[in-house]
CSV table of C-alpha atoms in Angstrom, one decimal:
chain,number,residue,atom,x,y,z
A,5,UNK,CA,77.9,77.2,82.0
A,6,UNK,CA,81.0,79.3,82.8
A,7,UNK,CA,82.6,77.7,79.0
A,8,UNK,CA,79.2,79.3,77.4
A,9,UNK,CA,79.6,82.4,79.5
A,10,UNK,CA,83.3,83.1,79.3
A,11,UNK,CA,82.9,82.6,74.9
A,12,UNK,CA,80.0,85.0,75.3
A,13,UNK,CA,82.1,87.4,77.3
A,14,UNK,CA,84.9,87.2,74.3
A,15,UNK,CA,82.2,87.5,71.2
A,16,UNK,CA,81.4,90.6,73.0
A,17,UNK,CA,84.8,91.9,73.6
A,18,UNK,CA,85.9,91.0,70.0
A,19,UNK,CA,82.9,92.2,67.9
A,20,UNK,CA,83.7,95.4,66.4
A,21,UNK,CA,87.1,95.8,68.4
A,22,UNK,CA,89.7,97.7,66.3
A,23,UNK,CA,92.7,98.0,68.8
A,24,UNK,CA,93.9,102.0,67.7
A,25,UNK,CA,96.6,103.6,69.8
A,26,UNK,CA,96.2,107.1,68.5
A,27,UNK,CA,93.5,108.0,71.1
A,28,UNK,CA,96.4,108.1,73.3
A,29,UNK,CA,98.0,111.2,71.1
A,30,UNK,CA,94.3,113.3,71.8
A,31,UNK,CA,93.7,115.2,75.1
A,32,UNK,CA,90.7,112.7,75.1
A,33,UNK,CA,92.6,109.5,75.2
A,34,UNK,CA,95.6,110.8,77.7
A,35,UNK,CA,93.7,112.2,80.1
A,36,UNK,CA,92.5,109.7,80.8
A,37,UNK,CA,95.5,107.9,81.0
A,38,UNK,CA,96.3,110.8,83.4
A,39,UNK,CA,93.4,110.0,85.4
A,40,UNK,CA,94.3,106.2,85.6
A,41,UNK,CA,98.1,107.1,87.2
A,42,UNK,CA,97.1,109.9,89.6
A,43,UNK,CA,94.4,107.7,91.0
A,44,UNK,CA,96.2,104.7,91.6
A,45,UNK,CA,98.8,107.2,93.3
A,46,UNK,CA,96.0,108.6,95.2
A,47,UNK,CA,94.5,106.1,97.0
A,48,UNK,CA,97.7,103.9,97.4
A,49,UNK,CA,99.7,106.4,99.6
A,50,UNK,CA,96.1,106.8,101.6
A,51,UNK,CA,95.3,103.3,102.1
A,52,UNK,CA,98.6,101.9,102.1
A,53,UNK,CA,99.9,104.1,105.3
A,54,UNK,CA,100.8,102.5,108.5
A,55,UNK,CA,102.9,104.3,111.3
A,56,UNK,CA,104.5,104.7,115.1
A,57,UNK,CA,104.7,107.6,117.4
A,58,UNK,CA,107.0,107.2,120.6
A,59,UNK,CA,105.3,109.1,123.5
A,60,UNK,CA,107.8,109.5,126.4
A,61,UNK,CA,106.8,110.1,130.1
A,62,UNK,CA,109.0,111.6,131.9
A,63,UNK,CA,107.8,111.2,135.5
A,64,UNK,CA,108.6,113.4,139.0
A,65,UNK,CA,111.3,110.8,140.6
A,66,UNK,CA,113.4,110.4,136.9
A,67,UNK,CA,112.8,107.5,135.6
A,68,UNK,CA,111.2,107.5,131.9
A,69,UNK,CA,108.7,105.7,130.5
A,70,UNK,CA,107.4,104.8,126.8
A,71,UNK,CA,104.9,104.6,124.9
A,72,UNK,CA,103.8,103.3,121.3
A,73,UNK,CA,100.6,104.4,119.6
A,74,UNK,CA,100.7,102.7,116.6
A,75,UNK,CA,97.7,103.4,113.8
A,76,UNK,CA,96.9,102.9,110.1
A,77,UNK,CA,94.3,103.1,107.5
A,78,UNK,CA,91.4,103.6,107.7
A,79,UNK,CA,92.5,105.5,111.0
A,80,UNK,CA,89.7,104.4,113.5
A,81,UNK,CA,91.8,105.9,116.5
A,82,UNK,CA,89.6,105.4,118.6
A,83,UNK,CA,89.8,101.3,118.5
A,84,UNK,CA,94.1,102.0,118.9
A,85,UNK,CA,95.2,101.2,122.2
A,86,UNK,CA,97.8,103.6,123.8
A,87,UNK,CA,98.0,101.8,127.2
A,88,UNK,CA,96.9,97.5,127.0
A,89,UNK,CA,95.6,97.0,130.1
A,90,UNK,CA,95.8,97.3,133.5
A,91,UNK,CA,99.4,99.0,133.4
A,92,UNK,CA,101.3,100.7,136.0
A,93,UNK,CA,103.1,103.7,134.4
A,94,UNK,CA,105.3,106.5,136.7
A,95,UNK,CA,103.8,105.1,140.2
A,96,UNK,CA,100.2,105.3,138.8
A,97,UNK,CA,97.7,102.5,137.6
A,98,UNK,CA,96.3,103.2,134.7
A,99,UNK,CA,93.4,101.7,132.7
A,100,UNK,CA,93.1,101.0,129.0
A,101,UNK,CA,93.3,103.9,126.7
A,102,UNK,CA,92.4,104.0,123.4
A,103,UNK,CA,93.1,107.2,120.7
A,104,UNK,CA,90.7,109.9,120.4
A,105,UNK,CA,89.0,110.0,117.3
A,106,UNK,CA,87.8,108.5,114.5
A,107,UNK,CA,88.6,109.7,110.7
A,108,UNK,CA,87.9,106.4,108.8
A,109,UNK,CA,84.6,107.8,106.8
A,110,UNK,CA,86.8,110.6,105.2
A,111,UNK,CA,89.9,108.2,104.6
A,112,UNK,CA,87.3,105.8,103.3
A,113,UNK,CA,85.5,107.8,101.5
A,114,UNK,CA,88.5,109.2,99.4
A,115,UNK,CA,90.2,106.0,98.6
A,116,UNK,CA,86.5,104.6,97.6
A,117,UNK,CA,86.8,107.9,95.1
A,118,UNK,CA,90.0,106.6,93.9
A,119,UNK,CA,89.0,102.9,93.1
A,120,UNK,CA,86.0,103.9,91.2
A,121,UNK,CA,88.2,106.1,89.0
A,122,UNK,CA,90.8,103.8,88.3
A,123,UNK,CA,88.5,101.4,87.2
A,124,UNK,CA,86.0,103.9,85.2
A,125,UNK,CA,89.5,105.0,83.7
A,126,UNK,CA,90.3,101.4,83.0
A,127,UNK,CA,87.4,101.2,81.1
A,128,UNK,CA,87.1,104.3,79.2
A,129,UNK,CA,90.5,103.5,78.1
A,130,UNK,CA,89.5,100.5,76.6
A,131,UNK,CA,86.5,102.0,75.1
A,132,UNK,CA,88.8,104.8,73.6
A,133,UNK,CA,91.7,102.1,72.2
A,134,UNK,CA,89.1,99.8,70.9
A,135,UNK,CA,85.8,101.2,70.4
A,136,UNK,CA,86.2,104.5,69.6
A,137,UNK,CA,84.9,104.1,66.3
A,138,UNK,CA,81.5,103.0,67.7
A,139,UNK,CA,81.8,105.7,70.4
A,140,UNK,CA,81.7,108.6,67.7
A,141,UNK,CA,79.6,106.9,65.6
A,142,UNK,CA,76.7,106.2,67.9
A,143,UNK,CA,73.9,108.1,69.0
A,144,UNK,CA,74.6,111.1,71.6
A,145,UNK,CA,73.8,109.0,74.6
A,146,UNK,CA,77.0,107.6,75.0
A,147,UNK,CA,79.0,111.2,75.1
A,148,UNK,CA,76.1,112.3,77.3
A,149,UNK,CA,76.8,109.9,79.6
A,150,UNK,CA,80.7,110.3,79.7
A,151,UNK,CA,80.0,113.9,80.4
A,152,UNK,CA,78.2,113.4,83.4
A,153,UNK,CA,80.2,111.4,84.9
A,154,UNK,CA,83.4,112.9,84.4
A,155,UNK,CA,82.0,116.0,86.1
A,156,UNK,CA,80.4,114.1,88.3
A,157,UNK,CA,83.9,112.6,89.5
A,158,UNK,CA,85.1,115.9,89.1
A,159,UNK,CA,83.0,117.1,92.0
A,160,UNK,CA,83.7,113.8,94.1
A,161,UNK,CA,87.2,114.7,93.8
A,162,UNK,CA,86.7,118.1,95.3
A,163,UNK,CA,84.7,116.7,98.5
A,164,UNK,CA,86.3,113.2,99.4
A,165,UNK,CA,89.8,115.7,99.1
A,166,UNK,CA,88.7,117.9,101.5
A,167,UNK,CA,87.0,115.8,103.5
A,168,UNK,CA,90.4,113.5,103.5
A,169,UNK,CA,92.4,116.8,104.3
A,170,UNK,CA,90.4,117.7,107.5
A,171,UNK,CA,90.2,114.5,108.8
A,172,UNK,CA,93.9,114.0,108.4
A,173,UNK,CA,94.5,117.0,110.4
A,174,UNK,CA,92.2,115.4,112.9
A,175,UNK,CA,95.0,112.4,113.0
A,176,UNK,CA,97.5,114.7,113.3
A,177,UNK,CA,95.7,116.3,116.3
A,178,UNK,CA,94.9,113.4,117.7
A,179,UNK,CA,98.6,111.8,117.8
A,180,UNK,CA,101.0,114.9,118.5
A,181,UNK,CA,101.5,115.9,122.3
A,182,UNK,CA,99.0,117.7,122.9
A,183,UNK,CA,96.4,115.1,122.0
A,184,UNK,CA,98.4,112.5,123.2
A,185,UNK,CA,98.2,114.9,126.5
A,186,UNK,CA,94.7,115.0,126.5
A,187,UNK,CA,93.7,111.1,125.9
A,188,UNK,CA,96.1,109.8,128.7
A,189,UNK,CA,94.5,110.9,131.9
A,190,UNK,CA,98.3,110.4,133.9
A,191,UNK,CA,99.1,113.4,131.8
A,192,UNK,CA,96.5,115.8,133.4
A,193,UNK,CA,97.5,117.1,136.4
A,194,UNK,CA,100.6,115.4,137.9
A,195,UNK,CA,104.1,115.7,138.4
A,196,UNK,CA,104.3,113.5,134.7
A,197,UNK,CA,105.3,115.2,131.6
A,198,UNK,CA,104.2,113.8,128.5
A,199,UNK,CA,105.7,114.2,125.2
A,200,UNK,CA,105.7,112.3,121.8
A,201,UNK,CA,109.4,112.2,120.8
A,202,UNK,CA,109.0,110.3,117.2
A,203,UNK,CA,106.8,111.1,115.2
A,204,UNK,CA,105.7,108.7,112.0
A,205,UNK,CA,106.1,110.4,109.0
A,206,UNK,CA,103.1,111.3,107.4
A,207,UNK,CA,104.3,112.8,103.8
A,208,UNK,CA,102.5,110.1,102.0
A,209,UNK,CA,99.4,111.1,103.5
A,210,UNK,CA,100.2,114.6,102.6
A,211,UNK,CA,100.4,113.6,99.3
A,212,UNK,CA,97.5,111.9,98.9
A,213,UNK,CA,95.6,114.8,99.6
A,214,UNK,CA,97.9,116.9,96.7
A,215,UNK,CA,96.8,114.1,94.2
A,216,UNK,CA,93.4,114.2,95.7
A,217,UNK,CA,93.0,118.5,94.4
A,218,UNK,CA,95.0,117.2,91.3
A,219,UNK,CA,92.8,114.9,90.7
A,220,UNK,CA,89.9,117.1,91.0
A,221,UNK,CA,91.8,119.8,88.2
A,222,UNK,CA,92.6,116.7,86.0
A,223,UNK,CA,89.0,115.4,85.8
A,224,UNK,CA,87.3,119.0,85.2
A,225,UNK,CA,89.4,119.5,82.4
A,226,UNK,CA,88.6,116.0,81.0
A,227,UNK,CA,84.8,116.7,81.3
A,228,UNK,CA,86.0,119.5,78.8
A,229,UNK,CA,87.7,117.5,76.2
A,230,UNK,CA,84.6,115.0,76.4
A,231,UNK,CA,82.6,117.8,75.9
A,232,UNK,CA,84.3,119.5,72.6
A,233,UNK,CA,83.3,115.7,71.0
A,234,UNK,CA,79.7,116.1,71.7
A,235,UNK,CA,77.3,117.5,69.2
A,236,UNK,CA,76.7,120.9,71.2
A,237,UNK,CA,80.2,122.0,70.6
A,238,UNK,CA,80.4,121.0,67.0
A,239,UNK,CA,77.3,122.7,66.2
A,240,UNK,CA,78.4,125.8,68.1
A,241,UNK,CA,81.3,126.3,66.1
A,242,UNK,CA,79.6,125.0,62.7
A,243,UNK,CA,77.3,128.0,62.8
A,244,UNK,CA,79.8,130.9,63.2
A,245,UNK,CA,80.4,132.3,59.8
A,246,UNK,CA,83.5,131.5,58.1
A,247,UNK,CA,83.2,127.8,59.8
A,248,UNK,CA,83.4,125.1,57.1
A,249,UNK,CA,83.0,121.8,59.5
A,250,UNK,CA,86.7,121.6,60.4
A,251,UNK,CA,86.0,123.9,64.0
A,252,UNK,CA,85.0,121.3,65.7
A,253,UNK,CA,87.5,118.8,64.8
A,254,UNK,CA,89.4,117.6,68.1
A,255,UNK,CA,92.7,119.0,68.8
A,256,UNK,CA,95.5,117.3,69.2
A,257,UNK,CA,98.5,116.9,71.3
């Protein structure tokens, strides 16, 4: 059965295949290749982050303690445990404490974004490299449906990016001193001062965000370029006067 399937699978993927590089030299063909890049950048530096602040506690006879809080993707905060049981810290017993907060649906949400673009990407590529004679060729349900998906990703883009971007500044509230301040209760109202004194660098997950807006430019203008191969641009431009069928020919890098 998997023999039968797997020479299915290759009649499919060799009937009518023409392999054509030149897609790649049209706005059509490397934008998307565009697409492909910035997304596998986008969710790699999201979902690939892990990292360390050191909180120091400084307490009223001298002596100094530390502290790790350690999180990661998808930056459920709340399950990261500051203090591992029953601890004694400065004189004073204190319970487990966990993070405050909990940003994984945003972080999830935009990396899920990401995937589903490099794959759609994957495979509009191949369409465009192999098939791009029967993409023109066939009826107008295929462009159609390119269309509205592009945009559609287009608009994904926009929310999952600023959903990621407030939700990271929710970690970044959550793990500087102030919300480190806040979680530990030894840190309210005692002679202990509290301070993170490393923090873990976070520029990936600033970047992520930058290629999550880039994204969202990158795929608008690609719902464009899909659009000037459909049959309501090329009839626009065929009926202005002094049009002779060549202005709505696609341009060209």
């Amino acid at each position: 059965a998997e023999f039968l399937q797997t020479l299915i699978w290759g009649k499919i993927m060799m009937t009518g295949f023409r392999l054509n590089l030149s897609p790649l030299k049209e706005p059509l063909g490397f934008v998307k290749l565009v697409e492909w890049l910035t997304a596998i950048f986008a969710f790699g530096s999201c979902g690939g982050f892990s990292g360390r602040n050191i909180v120091s506690l400084v307490c009223g006879d001298g002596k100094n303690e530390t502290l790790n809080a350690t999180f990661h993707y998808p930056f459920r905060l709340s399950q990261v445990r500051l203090v591992d049981g029953n601890t004694t810290l400065c004189n004073h017993s204190v319970t487990t404490t966990h993070l405050m907060g909990d940003s994984s649906s945003s972080a999830e949400f935009f990396v899920g974004v990401a995937v589903i673009c490099f794959l759609y990407s994957m495979v509009a590529l191949l369409v465009y490299l192999g098939y791009m004679h029967v993409y023109k060729d066939s009826d107008f349900g295929p462009m159609f449906v390119s269309i509205c998906l592009t945009a559609a990703l287009a608009i994904l883009w926009l929310v999952c990016s600023s959903a990621w971007a407030k939700g990271l500044q929710n970690v970044k509230d959550a793990t500087d001193t102030d919300g480190i301040g806040a979680t530990l209760a030894l840190c309210k109202g005692s002679n202990v001062t509290c301070e993170v004194t490393e923090f873990a660098s976070m520029r990936t997950l600033n970047i992520s965000v930058l290629f999550g807006y880039l994204n969202m430019f990158v795929w608008a203008g690609n719902a464009w370029f899909v659009y000037k191969e459909t049959r309501w641009h090329s009839q626009k431009y065929s009926s202005q006067p002094g049009c002779f069928g060549h202005c709505g020919s696609s341009s060209r890098l």
